[in-house]
CSV table of C-alpha atoms and ligand atoms in Angstrom, one decimal:
chain,number,residue,atom,x,y,z
A,293,MET,CA,-49.7,14.5,10.6
A,294,PHE,CA,-46.1,13.5,11.2
A,295,THR,CA,-44.7,9.9,11.6
A,296,GLU,CA,-41.8,8.9,13.8
A,297,ARG,CA,-39.1,10.3,11.6
A,298,GLY,CA,-40.9,13.5,10.8
A,299,VAL,CA,-42.2,12.3,7.5
A,300,TRP,CA,-45.6,13.9,6.6
A,301,LEU,CA,-48.2,11.3,6.0
A,302,SER,CA,-49.2,11.6,2.4
A,303,MET,CA,-52.6,13.0,1.7
A,304,SER,CA,-52.5,11.6,-1.8
A,305,THR,CA,-53.8,8.3,-2.8
A,306,PRO,CA,-51.6,5.7,-4.6
A,307,VAL,CA,-53.5,6.4,-7.8
A,308,GLU,CA,-52.7,10.1,-7.6
A,309,LEU,CA,-49.1,9.3,-6.8
A,310,LEU,CA,-48.7,7.0,-9.7
A,311,ALA,CA,-50.2,9.6,-12.0
A,312,ARG,CA,-47.6,12.1,-10.7
A,313,ILE,CA,-44.8,9.6,-11.6
A,314,GLU,CA,-46.3,9.3,-15.1
A,315,ARG,CA,-46.2,13.1,-15.5
A,316,GLY,CA,-42.5,13.1,-14.5
A,317,GLU,CA,-43.1,14.9,-11.2
A,318,ASP,CA,-41.0,14.3,-8.1
A,319,LEU,CA,-42.4,12.5,-5.1
A,320,ASP,CA,-41.8,13.6,-1.5
A,321,ALA,CA,-40.9,11.2,1.3
A,322,ALA,CA,-44.5,10.8,2.3
A,323,GLY,CA,-45.5,9.8,-1.2
A,324,LEU,CA,-42.7,7.3,-1.4
A,325,ALA,CA,-43.7,5.8,2.0
A,326,THR,CA,-47.3,5.4,0.7
A,327,LEU,CA,-46.1,3.5,-2.3
A,328,LEU,CA,-43.7,1.4,-0.3
A,329,SER,CA,-46.8,0.3,1.7
A,330,LEU,CA,-48.7,-1.0,-1.3
A,331,GLU,CA,-49.8,-4.6,-1.1
A,332,GLU,CA,-50.0,-7.0,-4.2
A,333,GLY,CA,-52.5,-5.7,-6.7
A,334,ALA,CA,-53.1,-3.4,-9.6
A,335,ASP,CA,-51.5,-0.3,-8.1
A,336,LEU,CA,-48.3,-2.2,-7.4
A,337,GLU,CA,-48.2,-3.8,-10.9
A,338,ARG,CA,-48.6,-0.2,-12.3
A,339,LEU,CA,-45.7,1.0,-10.1
A,340,PHE,CA,-43.5,-1.8,-11.5
A,341,ALA,CA,-44.5,-1.1,-15.1
A,342,LEU,CA,-43.8,2.6,-14.6
A,343,ALA,CA,-40.3,1.8,-13.3
A,344,ASP,CA,-39.7,-0.5,-16.2
A,345,GLY,CA,-40.7,2.2,-18.6
A,346,ILE,CA,-38.3,4.7,-17.0
A,347,ARG,CA,-35.5,2.0,-17.1
A,348,LYS,CA,-36.1,1.5,-20.8
A,349,ARG,CA,-36.1,5.2,-21.7
A,350,SER,CA,-33.1,6.2,-19.4
A,351,VAL,CA,-30.7,3.2,-19.6
A,352,GLY,CA,-32.1,1.1,-22.4
A,353,GLU,CA,-32.1,-2.7,-23.0
A,354,GLU,CA,-28.5,-3.4,-22.2
A,355,VAL,CA,-27.6,-5.2,-19.0
A,356,HIS,CA,-24.1,-4.7,-17.7
A,357,LEU,CA,-22.3,-7.7,-16.1
A,358,ARG,CA,-19.6,-6.8,-13.5
A,359,GLY,CA,-17.4,-9.6,-12.4
A,360,LEU,CA,-17.1,-9.8,-8.6
A,361,ILE,CA,-13.8,-10.8,-7.1
A,362,GLU,CA,-14.0,-11.3,-3.3
A,363,PHE,CA,-10.3,-11.1,-2.7
A,364,SER,CA,-10.1,-11.1,1.2
A,365,ASN,CA,-12.5,-11.9,4.0
A,366,HIS,CA,-10.4,-10.4,6.7
A,367,CYS,CA,-12.1,-7.4,8.3
A,368,ARG,CA,-11.2,-5.0,11.1
A,369,LYS,CA,-14.8,-4.0,11.7
A,370,ASN,CA,-17.8,-5.4,13.5
A,371,CYS,CA,-20.8,-4.4,11.5
A,372,ALA,CA,-23.6,-6.1,13.4
A,373,TYR,CA,-25.2,-7.8,10.4
A,374,CYS,CA,-22.1,-9.1,8.6
A,375,GLY,CA,-21.0,-12.7,8.6
A,376,ILE,CA,-17.3,-11.9,8.1
A,377,ARG,CA,-17.2,-9.3,11.0
A,378,LEU,CA,-14.0,-9.3,13.0
A,379,ASP,CA,-15.5,-11.1,16.0
A,380,ASN,CA,-16.9,-14.1,14.1
A,381,ARG,CA,-14.2,-16.6,15.0
A,382,LYS,CA,-15.9,-19.4,13.0
A,383,VAL,CA,-14.8,-17.8,9.7
A,384,ARG,CA,-11.9,-19.4,7.9
A,385,ARG,CA,-10.0,-16.3,6.8
A,386,TYR,CA,-8.2,-16.0,3.4
A,387,ARG,CA,-6.4,-13.5,1.4
A,388,MET,CA,-5.6,-13.7,-2.3
A,389,GLU,CA,-2.1,-12.6,-3.4
A,390,ILE,CA,-1.8,-9.7,-5.8
A,391,GLY,CA,-0.8,-12.0,-8.7
A,392,GLU,CA,-3.7,-14.3,-8.1
A,393,ILE,CA,-6.2,-11.4,-8.1
A,394,VAL,CA,-4.7,-10.0,-11.4
A,395,GLY,CA,-4.9,-13.5,-12.9
A,396,THR,CA,-8.6,-13.7,-11.9
A,397,ALA,CA,-9.2,-10.4,-13.5
A,398,VAL,CA,-7.5,-11.5,-16.7
A,399,THR,CA,-9.7,-14.6,-16.7
A,400,ALA,CA,-12.7,-12.3,-16.3
A,401,ALA,CA,-11.6,-10.3,-19.4
A,402,GLY,CA,-11.3,-13.6,-21.3
A,403,LEU,CA,-14.9,-14.4,-20.4
A,404,GLY,CA,-16.0,-11.1,-21.9
A,405,TYR,CA,-16.2,-8.9,-18.8
A,406,ARG,CA,-15.4,-5.2,-19.1
A,407,THR,CA,-15.6,-4.4,-15.4
A,408,VAL,CA,-14.3,-6.2,-12.3
A,409,VAL,CA,-15.4,-5.3,-8.8
A,410,LEU,CA,-12.7,-5.9,-6.2
A,411,GLN,CA,-14.4,-6.5,-2.9
A,412,SER,CA,-13.0,-7.3,0.6
A,413,GLY,CA,-13.4,-6.7,4.2
A,414,GLU,CA,-11.6,-3.7,5.6
A,415,ASP,CA,-8.2,-5.5,5.5
A,416,ALA,CA,-5.1,-3.5,6.4
A,417,TYR,CA,-2.8,-6.1,4.8
A,418,TYR,CA,-3.7,-4.4,1.5
A,419,THR,CA,-1.8,-1.2,2.1
A,420,ALA,CA,-2.1,1.7,-0.2
A,421,ASP,CA,1.1,0.6,-2.0
A,422,ARG,CA,-0.3,-3.0,-2.5
A,423,MET,CA,-3.6,-1.7,-3.7
A,424,VAL,CA,-1.9,0.6,-6.2
A,425,GLU,CA,0.2,-2.4,-7.4
A,426,LEU,CA,-2.9,-4.4,-7.8
A,427,ILE,CA,-4.8,-1.7,-9.7
A,428,ARG,CA,-1.9,-1.0,-12.0
A,429,GLY,CA,-1.3,-4.8,-12.5
A,430,ILE,CA,-4.9,-5.2,-13.7
A,431,LYS,CA,-4.9,-2.1,-15.9
A,432,LYS,CA,-1.7,-3.3,-17.6
A,433,SER,CA,-2.9,-6.9,-18.2
A,434,ALA,CA,-6.5,-6.4,-19.2
A,435,ASP,CA,-8.9,-4.0,-20.8
A,436,LEU,CA,-11.1,-3.6,-17.7
A,437,ALA,CA,-12.9,-0.9,-15.7
A,438,ILE,CA,-12.2,-1.3,-12.0
A,439,THR,CA,-14.6,-0.8,-9.2
A,440,LEU,CA,-13.4,-0.9,-5.6
A,441,SER,CA,-15.5,-2.1,-2.7
A,442,ILE,CA,-13.0,-2.2,0.2
A,443,GLY,CA,-14.6,0.1,2.8
A,444,GLU,CA,-13.4,3.3,4.3
A,445,ARG,CA,-9.9,4.6,3.7
A,446,PRO,CA,-8.1,7.9,4.2
A,447,LYS,CA,-8.8,10.5,1.4
A,448,ASP,CA,-5.2,10.4,0.1
A,449,GLU,CA,-5.6,6.6,-0.5
A,450,TYR,CA,-8.8,7.1,-2.4
A,451,ARG,CA,-6.9,9.6,-4.5
A,452,ARG,CA,-3.9,7.3,-5.1
A,453,PHE,CA,-6.2,4.4,-6.2
A,454,PHE,CA,-8.0,6.7,-8.6
A,455,GLU,CA,-4.7,7.9,-10.0
A,456,ALA,CA,-3.6,4.3,-10.4
A,457,GLY,CA,-6.6,3.6,-12.6
A,458,ALA,CA,-9.6,2.7,-10.4
A,459,ASP,CA,-12.8,4.1,-12.0
A,460,ARG,CA,-15.5,3.5,-9.5
A,461,TYR,CA,-16.1,3.0,-5.8
A,462,LEU,CA,-18.9,1.2,-4.0
A,463,LEU,CA,-19.7,2.2,-0.4
A,464,ARG,CA,-23.2,1.7,0.8
A,465,PHE,CA,-24.5,4.0,3.5
A,466,GLU,CA,-26.6,0.9,4.6
A,467,THR,CA,-29.4,3.1,6.1
A,468,SER,CA,-30.2,6.8,6.2
A,469,SER,CA,-31.4,6.5,9.8
A,470,ARG,CA,-28.6,7.9,12.0
A,471,ALA,CA,-29.9,6.0,15.1
A,472,LEU,CA,-30.1,2.7,13.2
A,473,TYR,CA,-26.7,3.3,11.6
A,474,ALA,CA,-25.2,3.9,15.1
A,475,ARG,CA,-26.7,0.7,16.5
A,476,LEU,CA,-25.4,-1.4,13.7
A,477,HIS,CA,-21.9,0.1,13.3
A,478,PRO,CA,-19.9,0.1,16.5
A,479,ASP,CA,-16.7,1.3,14.8
A,480,SER,CA,-18.0,3.7,12.2
A,481,SER,CA,-20.2,6.8,12.0
A,482,TYR,CA,-22.9,8.0,9.6
A,483,ASP,CA,-21.1,11.3,9.2
A,484,LEU,CA,-17.8,9.6,8.2
A,485,ARG,CA,-19.7,7.5,5.7
A,486,MET,CA,-21.3,10.6,4.1
A,487,LEU,CA,-17.9,12.4,4.1
A,488,SER,CA,-16.3,9.4,2.4
A,489,LEU,CA,-18.9,9.4,-0.3
A,490,ALA,CA,-18.4,13.2,-0.8
A,491,ARG,CA,-14.6,12.7,-1.0
A,492,LEU,CA,-14.9,9.9,-3.6
A,493,ARG,CA,-17.1,12.1,-5.7
A,494,GLU,CA,-14.7,15.1,-5.4
A,495,ILE,CA,-11.8,12.9,-6.5
A,496,GLY,CA,-13.7,11.9,-9.7
A,497,TYR,CA,-14.9,8.4,-9.0
A,498,GLN,CA,-18.2,7.1,-10.3
A,499,VAL,CA,-19.8,6.6,-7.0
A,500,GLY,CA,-22.1,3.8,-5.9
A,501,SER,CA,-23.9,3.4,-2.6
A,502,GLY,CA,-27.0,1.7,-1.3
A,503,VAL,CA,-28.8,0.1,1.6
A,504,MET,CA,-30.1,-3.1,3.0
A,505,ILE,CA,-33.8,-3.8,3.1
A,506,GLY,CA,-35.4,-5.2,6.3
A,507,LEU,CA,-32.7,-4.4,8.8
A,508,PRO,CA,-33.9,-5.1,12.4
A,509,GLY,CA,-35.7,-1.9,13.5
A,510,GLN,CA,-35.9,-0.3,10.1
A,511,THR,CA,-39.2,1.4,9.2
A,512,ILE,CA,-41.0,2.3,6.0
A,513,ASP,CA,-40.2,5.9,6.7
A,514,ASP,CA,-36.5,5.0,6.9
A,515,LEU,CA,-36.7,3.4,3.5
A,516,ALA,CA,-38.5,6.4,2.1
A,517,MET,CA,-35.7,8.6,3.4
A,518,ASP,CA,-33.1,6.2,1.9
A,519,LEU,CA,-34.7,6.9,-1.5
A,520,MET,CA,-34.6,10.7,-0.9
A,521,GLN,CA,-30.9,10.3,0.0
A,522,PHE,CA,-30.2,8.4,-3.3
A,523,LYS,CA,-31.5,11.3,-5.2
A,524,GLU,CA,-29.7,13.9,-3.0
A,525,LEU,CA,-26.3,12.1,-3.5
A,526,ASP,CA,-26.9,11.9,-7.3
A,527,LEU,CA,-25.4,8.4,-7.3
A,528,ASP,CA,-24.0,6.7,-10.3
A,529,MET,CA,-24.9,3.3,-9.0
A,530,VAL,CA,-27.3,2.2,-6.3
A,531,GLY,CA,-27.1,-1.3,-4.8
A,532,ILE,CA,-30.1,-2.6,-2.9
A,533,GLY,CA,-30.4,-6.0,-1.4
A,534,PRO,CA,-32.4,-7.6,1.4
A,535,TYR,CA,-30.8,-8.0,4.8
A,536,ILE,CA,-30.3,-11.7,5.4
A,537,CYS,CA,-29.7,-12.9,9.0
A,538,HIS,CA,-26.4,-14.6,9.8
A,539,PRO,CA,-26.6,-16.8,12.9
A,540,ASP,CA,-23.1,-15.9,14.1
A,541,THR,CA,-23.7,-12.2,14.5
A,542,PRO,CA,-25.3,-10.1,17.3
A,543,LEU,CA,-28.5,-10.0,15.1
A,544,ALA,CA,-28.9,-13.8,15.2
A,545,GLY,CA,-32.6,-14.8,15.2
A,546,SER,CA,-33.8,-11.6,13.5
A,547,PRO,CA,-36.1,-12.0,10.5
A,548,ASP,CA,-34.7,-11.6,6.9
A,549,GLY,CA,-35.7,-8.7,4.7
A,550,THR,CA,-38.3,-9.7,2.1
A,551,ALA,CA,-38.1,-10.0,-1.6
A,552,GLY,CA,-41.4,-8.1,-1.9
A,553,MET,CA,-40.1,-5.0,-0.1
A,554,THR,CA,-36.8,-5.2,-2.1
A,555,PHE,CA,-38.8,-5.2,-5.4
A,556,LYS,CA,-40.7,-2.0,-4.3
A,557,MET,CA,-37.4,-0.3,-3.3
A,558,LEU,CA,-35.8,-1.3,-6.6
A,559,ALA,CA,-38.7,0.1,-8.6
A,560,LEU,CA,-38.8,3.4,-6.6
A,561,THR,CA,-35.0,3.7,-6.9
A,562,ARG,CA,-35.3,3.6,-10.7
A,563,ILE,CA,-38.1,6.1,-10.5
A,564,VAL,CA,-36.2,8.6,-8.3
A,565,THR,CA,-32.7,8.2,-9.8
A,566,GLY,CA,-33.6,8.0,-13.5
A,567,ASP,CA,-30.4,6.7,-15.1
A,568,ALA,CA,-28.4,5.3,-12.2
A,569,HIS,CA,-27.0,1.8,-12.7
A,570,ILE,CA,-29.0,-0.6,-10.5
A,571,PRO,CA,-27.9,-4.2,-9.9
A,572,ALA,CA,-30.2,-7.2,-9.3
A,573,THR,CA,-28.2,-8.3,-6.3
A,574,THR,CA,-26.9,-11.6,-5.1
A,575,ALA,CA,-28.7,-11.2,-1.8
A,576,LEU,CA,-32.0,-10.9,-3.7
A,577,ALA,CA,-31.1,-14.0,-5.8
A,578,THR,CA,-30.4,-15.8,-2.5
A,579,LEU,CA,-34.0,-15.2,-1.3
A,580,ARG,CA,-35.4,-15.9,-4.7
A,581,PRO,CA,-33.0,-18.1,-6.7
A,582,ASP,CA,-35.4,-19.0,-9.4
A,583,ASP,CA,-36.7,-15.6,-10.5
A,584,GLY,CA,-35.4,-12.8,-8.2
A,585,ARG,CA,-32.9,-11.4,-10.8
A,586,GLU,CA,-35.4,-11.7,-13.7
A,587,ARG,CA,-38.1,-9.8,-11.7
A,588,ALA,CA,-35.6,-7.2,-10.7
A,589,LEU,CA,-34.5,-6.7,-14.3
A,590,ARG,CA,-38.2,-6.2,-15.2
A,591,LEU,CA,-38.8,-3.5,-12.7
A,592,GLY,CA,-35.8,-1.2,-12.9
A,593,ALA,CA,-32.5,-3.1,-12.6
A,594,ASN,CA,-29.9,-3.0,-15.4
A,595,VAL,CA,-26.8,-4.7,-13.8
A,596,ILE,CA,-25.8,-8.1,-12.5
A,597,MET,CA,-22.6,-8.9,-10.7
A,598,PRO,CA,-21.8,-12.6,-11.2
A,599,ASN,CA,-19.3,-14.1,-8.7
A,600,LEU,CA,-15.9,-14.8,-10.2
A,601,THR,CA,-14.1,-15.5,-6.9
A,602,PRO,CA,-12.0,-18.6,-7.3
A,603,GLN,CA,-14.1,-21.6,-6.1
A,604,GLN,CA,-11.9,-22.5,-3.1
A,605,TYR,CA,-12.6,-19.1,-1.4
A,606,ARG,CA,-16.2,-18.6,-2.2
A,607,GLN,CA,-17.6,-20.6,0.7
A,608,HIS,CA,-15.6,-18.5,3.1
A,609,TYR,CA,-17.0,-15.1,2.0
A,610,LEU,CA,-20.3,-15.7,3.6
A,611,LEU,CA,-21.9,-12.4,4.5
A,612,TYR,CA,-25.1,-14.3,5.1
A,613,PRO,CA,-26.1,-18.0,4.9
A,614,GLY,CA,-27.5,-19.7,1.8
A,615,LYS,CA,-25.5,-17.5,-0.7
A,616,ILE,CA,-25.9,-18.8,-4.2
A,617,CYS,CA,-23.2,-20.1,-6.5
A,618,LEU,CA,-20.7,-21.5,-3.9
A,619,GLN,CA,-20.1,-24.6,-5.9
A,620,GLU,CA,-20.4,-23.2,-9.4
A,621,SER,CA,-17.4,-22.1,-11.6
A,622,SER,CA,-17.1,-18.6,-13.0
A,623,ASP,CA,-17.8,-19.9,-16.5
A,624,ARG,CA,-21.0,-21.5,-15.3
A,625,CYS,CA,-22.2,-18.3,-13.5
A,626,THR,CA,-21.4,-16.2,-16.6
A,627,GLU,CA,-23.4,-18.6,-18.8
A,628,CYS,CA,-26.3,-18.8,-16.3
A,629,VAL,CA,-26.5,-15.0,-15.9
A,630,SER,CA,-26.3,-14.4,-19.7
A,631,GLY,CA,-29.2,-16.8,-20.1
A,632,ARG,CA,-31.3,-15.1,-17.5
A,633,VAL,CA,-30.7,-11.7,-19.2
A,634,GLN,CA,-31.8,-13.1,-22.6
A,635,SER,CA,-34.8,-14.8,-21.0
A,636,VAL,CA,-36.3,-11.5,-20.2
A,637,GLY,CA,-35.6,-10.1,-23.7
A,638,ARG,CA,-32.6,-8.0,-22.8
A,639,VAL,CA,-29.0,-8.0,-24.1
A,640,VAL,CA,-25.7,-8.3,-22.4
A,641,SER,CA,-23.7,-5.2,-22.9
A,642,ARG,CA,-20.3,-5.3,-24.5
A,643,GLY,CA,-19.3,-1.9,-23.2
A,644,TYR,CA,-17.7,-0.8,-19.9
A,645,GLY,CA,-21.0,0.3,-18.6
A,646,HIS,CA,-19.7,3.6,-17.3
A,647,SER,CA,-22.0,6.0,-15.5
A,648,LEU,CA,-24.6,7.8,-17.7
A,649,LYS,CA,-24.7,10.8,-15.4
A,650,LEU,CA,-23.1,14.2,-16.0
A,651,HIS,CA,-22.6,15.7,-12.6
A,652,GLY,CA,-23.3,19.4,-12.5
B,65,SAM,N1,-16.2,-4.2,3.6
B,65,SAM,C1,-16.7,-3.4,2.5
B,65,SAM,C2,-17.9,-2.5,3.0
B,65,SAM,O1,-18.4,-2.8,4.0
B,65,SAM,O2,-18.2,-1.6,2.2
B,65,SAM,C3,-17.2,-4.2,1.3
B,65,SAM,C4,-17.7,-5.6,1.6
B,65,SAM,S1,-19.3,-5.6,2.5
B,65,SAM,C5,-19.4,-7.3,2.9
B,65,SAM,C6,-20.4,-5.4,1.2
B,65,SAM,C7,-21.9,-5.2,1.6
B,65,SAM,O3,-22.4,-6.4,2.0
B,65,SAM,C8,-22.2,-4.2,2.7
B,65,SAM,O4,-22.2,-2.9,2.2
B,65,SAM,C9,-23.5,-4.7,3.2
B,65,SAM,O5,-24.6,-3.9,2.7
B,65,SAM,C10,-23.6,-6.2,2.6
B,65,SAM,N2,-24.0,-7.1,3.7
B,65,SAM,C11,-23.2,-7.4,4.7
B,65,SAM,N3,-23.8,-8.3,5.5
B,65,SAM,C12,-25.0,-8.6,5.0
B,65,SAM,C13,-26.2,-9.4,5.3
B,65,SAM,N4,-26.2,-10.1,6.4
B,65,SAM,N5,-27.2,-9.4,4.5
B,65,SAM,C14,-27.2,-8.7,3.3
B,65,SAM,N6,-26.2,-7.9,2.9
B,65,SAM,C15,-25.1,-7.8,3.8
B,66,SF4,FE1,-16.4,-5.6,7.3
B,66,SF4,FE2,-17.8,-4.7,5.3
B,66,SF4,FE3,-18.7,-6.7,6.8
B,66,SF4,FE4,-18.6,-4.3,7.8
B,66,SF4,S1,-19.9,-5.0,6.0
B,66,SF4,S2,-17.9,-6.2,8.8
B,66,SF4,S3,-16.8,-3.4,6.9
B,66,SF4,S4,-16.9,-6.7,5.4
B,67,FES,FE1,-24.0,-18.8,-10.6
B,67,FES,FE2,-26.4,-18.9,-11.8
B,67,FES,S1,-25.2,-17.2,-11.3
B,67,FES,S2,-25.0,-20.6,-11.3
């Protein structure tokens, strides 16, 4: 029997599927959908334990900290879910100057970070020339790997950033459902997103992508297909966080994604990708501030991205309400996260945390 998206309903029981994972066999979309439907209980605990075992064997006990610098909240796009979308007139917009961003990166290196993630809305102020100046400035002043998360750009710009020293690029595909993608993205297309990911890979970046969990209209089959897509794209990094409703967007009033479904997706992402880097995201920590990151680390995650954005800007980079750490300093967040890593018996890595994958 087929479901809405043409996924065969699995004829296997959860116990049979878990045994298949244990034998190292691949699951199909139907099997993944069955496991995503598990309720609390012994089978779910088994799933989490299997994911943790694979994490241990494939990426080890180290947790990589990536320092997140949200350098501009200007955006030319209107993604339906996002609090800093162009049409949200309530946002107080800011941009950090190149020197200030480089200074923040140098501070990050002083705190022990080996990677900074430069994130922003799609902001044309940062022309290719300015981005190259920024990347070179950081590379000259600090021993840091650089990850870019600045949205879609022309291919020649991706190449220039790479040649200037950027190592990695994060660009989530947000959902593998073309219909849902089209509904949520009035000024972008699923095909362009996939093309962009292929271009980044071709240029030589370590490529990260990911999805949100619990988007309005998203089904279990969609999530199963997201997992298949992670595998197909052979991603170096996979970021997964719950969708959190922002009241000043067209999706106002829709329910948030749940921590429970996010945990299942995290565990299955570890199972299908093996050695990809997987963060315990800030969105998950926002839903579960006390133990969300710790639980994520125990069922597949091996990365955390503490917020190093200067304090005066943090409150204006509100993709969703309730975001954690708006008042805390970068030192405080670093200390807090390191403590959380240790509390689950893991160690903070001192390396760059480059991709473990060798692409064929
Ligand atoms: N503008 C760049 C882009 O879209 O790739 C980078 C910044 S964008 C804010 C980073 C990510 O935030 C998006 O890929 C999306 O998954 C996530 N995001 C945006 N709004 C969200 C919301 N309401 N809840 C959870 N995550 C959200
Ligand atoms: Fe802009 Fe990124 Fe938000 Fe979309 S998700 S509106 S591109 S900041
Ligand atoms: Fe910011 Fe815990 S990560 S205070």
